[in-house]
């Protein structure tokens, strides 16, 4: 493999790595993947991400085209000698990109898991008082502010009137459920959309029906330490 091929291979690796890192660290990446890419509204709201996508596409496609030009520019004897190596390289590259496309959601999910593992202390600040004494009526607590408790009489759901932050400007708690000793925090915000749940020993996240008679079907759950889980339910 000559120097030009090494450079082109390096560019492919760089583009691949940039996309993996982006998927893992950007809370908006997963909604972006499932949204409308490059609509006028999306581009005006996400100029930096738009530039990032264009840059990665230019690096990936440009280096692949460079490979093809380099391959077909050789003499027929060189093509015959190196065609198998080139074919294997392209097949390997295609396999990497296909695997990345298939597992982008998993990469984004594991990145979110890593972020929430650093937020357990903030989650504990909210959940600890509720583990000691679960409210029996509407009220207000220092960690969560004012709330309404449902259903009346034996509440299992707290609807928070002022969503307390877990991470500034990115994660808030909008509601809290109590189910068989578990404390379940419904997350909103840029890095929200899922649940953070504390479970006692021998308990694990599972599907449930909330205090407002809203069903939640378990899709995925992963431990973030100290009895806490990051949980996703099907919408």
CSV table of C-alpha atoms in Angstrom, one decimal, residues 4-133:
chain,number,residue,atom,x,y,z
A,4,UNK,CA,-1.5,8.0,-1.2
A,5,UNK,CA,-3.4,4.8,-0.2
A,6,UNK,CA,-2.2,5.2,3.4
A,7,UNK,CA,-3.5,8.8,3.5
A,8,UNK,CA,-6.8,7.8,2.0
A,9,UNK,CA,-7.2,5.0,4.6
A,10,UNK,CA,-6.3,7.4,7.4
A,11,UNK,CA,-9.0,9.8,6.2
A,12,UNK,CA,-11.5,7.0,6.3
A,13,UNK,CA,-10.5,6.0,9.8
A,14,UNK,CA,-10.7,9.7,10.9
A,15,UNK,CA,-14.2,10.1,9.4
A,16,UNK,CA,-15.3,6.8,11.1
A,17,UNK,CA,-13.9,7.8,14.4
A,18,UNK,CA,-15.4,11.3,14.3
A,19,UNK,CA,-18.9,9.8,13.8
A,20,UNK,CA,-18.5,7.3,16.6
A,21,UNK,CA,-17.3,10.0,19.1
A,22,UNK,CA,-20.1,12.3,18.0
A,23,UNK,CA,-22.7,9.6,18.5
A,24,UNK,CA,-21.4,8.9,22.0
A,25,UNK,CA,-21.0,12.4,23.3
A,26,UNK,CA,-23.8,14.5,21.7
A,27,UNK,CA,-27.2,14.2,23.5
A,28,UNK,CA,-28.9,15.5,20.3
A,29,UNK,CA,-27.4,12.9,18.0
A,30,UNK,CA,-30.0,10.2,18.5
A,31,UNK,CA,-33.0,12.5,17.9
A,32,UNK,CA,-31.1,13.9,14.9
A,33,UNK,CA,-30.7,10.4,13.4
A,34,UNK,CA,-34.4,9.7,13.7
A,35,UNK,CA,-35.5,13.3,12.6
A,36,UNK,CA,-35.6,15.1,9.3
A,37,UNK,CA,-32.0,15.7,8.2
A,38,UNK,CA,-31.3,18.8,6.2
A,39,UNK,CA,-34.8,20.2,6.2
A,40,UNK,CA,-34.6,24.0,6.2
A,41,UNK,CA,-35.8,24.2,9.8
A,42,UNK,CA,-33.3,21.7,11.0
A,43,UNK,CA,-30.4,23.4,9.2
A,44,UNK,CA,-31.2,26.8,10.7
A,45,UNK,CA,-31.5,25.3,14.2
A,46,UNK,CA,-28.4,23.2,13.9
A,47,UNK,CA,-25.7,25.0,11.8
A,48,UNK,CA,-22.7,23.4,13.6
A,49,UNK,CA,-24.1,19.9,13.4
A,50,UNK,CA,-25.0,20.5,9.7
A,51,UNK,CA,-21.3,21.5,9.1
A,52,UNK,CA,-20.2,18.4,11.0
A,53,UNK,CA,-22.3,16.0,8.9
A,54,UNK,CA,-21.1,17.7,5.6
A,55,UNK,CA,-17.5,17.4,6.7
A,56,UNK,CA,-17.7,13.7,7.6
A,57,UNK,CA,-19.5,13.0,4.4
A,58,UNK,CA,-16.9,14.9,2.4
A,59,UNK,CA,-14.0,13.0,4.1
A,60,UNK,CA,-15.7,9.6,3.7
A,61,UNK,CA,-16.9,9.9,0.1
A,62,UNK,CA,-13.9,11.9,-1.1
A,63,UNK,CA,-11.4,9.4,0.2
A,64,UNK,CA,-13.4,6.5,-1.3
A,65,UNK,CA,-13.5,8.3,-4.7
A,66,UNK,CA,-9.8,8.9,-4.3
A,67,UNK,CA,-9.2,5.2,-3.9
A,68,UNK,CA,-11.2,4.4,-7.0
A,69,UNK,CA,-9.3,7.0,-9.1
A,70,UNK,CA,-6.0,5.6,-7.8
A,71,UNK,CA,-7.1,2.0,-8.6
A,72,UNK,CA,-8.3,2.7,-12.2
A,73,UNK,CA,-5.3,5.0,-13.0
A,74,UNK,CA,-2.8,2.1,-12.6
A,75,UNK,CA,-1.6,0.0,-15.5
A,76,UNK,CA,-3.4,-3.3,-16.2
A,77,UNK,CA,-0.5,-5.3,-14.8
A,78,UNK,CA,-0.6,-3.4,-11.5
A,79,UNK,CA,-4.4,-3.7,-11.3
A,80,UNK,CA,-4.1,-7.5,-11.7
A,81,UNK,CA,-1.5,-7.7,-8.9
A,82,UNK,CA,-3.3,-5.5,-6.5
A,83,UNK,CA,-6.9,-5.9,-7.3
A,84,UNK,CA,-7.4,-8.6,-4.6
A,85,UNK,CA,-5.8,-6.4,-1.9
A,86,UNK,CA,-7.9,-3.4,-3.0
A,87,UNK,CA,-11.1,-5.5,-3.1
A,88,UNK,CA,-10.4,-6.7,0.4
A,89,UNK,CA,-9.7,-3.2,1.7
A,90,UNK,CA,-13.0,-1.9,0.2
A,91,UNK,CA,-15.0,-4.8,1.5
A,92,UNK,CA,-13.5,-4.3,5.0
A,93,UNK,CA,-14.3,-0.6,4.8
A,94,UNK,CA,-17.9,-1.2,3.7
A,95,UNK,CA,-18.3,-3.7,6.5
A,96,UNK,CA,-17.1,-1.2,9.1
A,97,UNK,CA,-19.5,1.5,7.8
A,98,UNK,CA,-22.5,-0.9,7.6
A,99,UNK,CA,-21.7,-2.1,11.2
A,100,UNK,CA,-21.6,1.6,12.3
A,101,UNK,CA,-24.9,2.4,10.6
A,102,UNK,CA,-26.5,-0.6,12.3
A,103,UNK,CA,-25.1,0.1,15.8
A,104,UNK,CA,-25.3,4.0,15.9
A,105,UNK,CA,-28.3,3.8,18.3
A,106,UNK,CA,-26.3,1.4,20.6
A,107,UNK,CA,-23.3,3.8,20.6
A,108,UNK,CA,-25.5,6.7,21.4
A,109,UNK,CA,-27.2,4.7,24.2
A,110,UNK,CA,-23.9,3.7,25.8
A,111,UNK,CA,-22.7,7.3,25.6
A,112,UNK,CA,-25.8,8.4,27.5
A,113,UNK,CA,-25.2,5.7,30.0
A,114,UNK,CA,-21.7,7.0,30.6
A,115,UNK,CA,-23.0,10.6,31.1
A,116,UNK,CA,-25.7,9.5,33.6
A,117,UNK,CA,-23.1,7.4,35.5
A,118,UNK,CA,-21.6,10.7,36.5
A,119,UNK,CA,-25.0,12.1,37.5
A,120,UNK,CA,-25.9,9.5,40.1
A,121,UNK,CA,-25.2,11.9,43.0
A,122,UNK,CA,-27.7,14.4,41.6
A,123,UNK,CA,-30.2,11.6,41.1
A,124,UNK,CA,-29.7,10.5,44.7
A,125,UNK,CA,-30.3,14.0,45.9
A,126,UNK,CA,-33.8,13.8,44.5
A,127,UNK,CA,-34.6,10.2,45.3
A,128,UNK,CA,-33.2,9.8,48.8
A,129,UNK,CA,-35.9,11.8,50.7
A,130,UNK,CA,-38.6,9.9,48.8
A,131,UNK,CA,-37.2,6.5,49.7
A,132,UNK,CA,-37.4,7.5,53.4
A,133,UNK,CA,-41.0,8.9,53.2
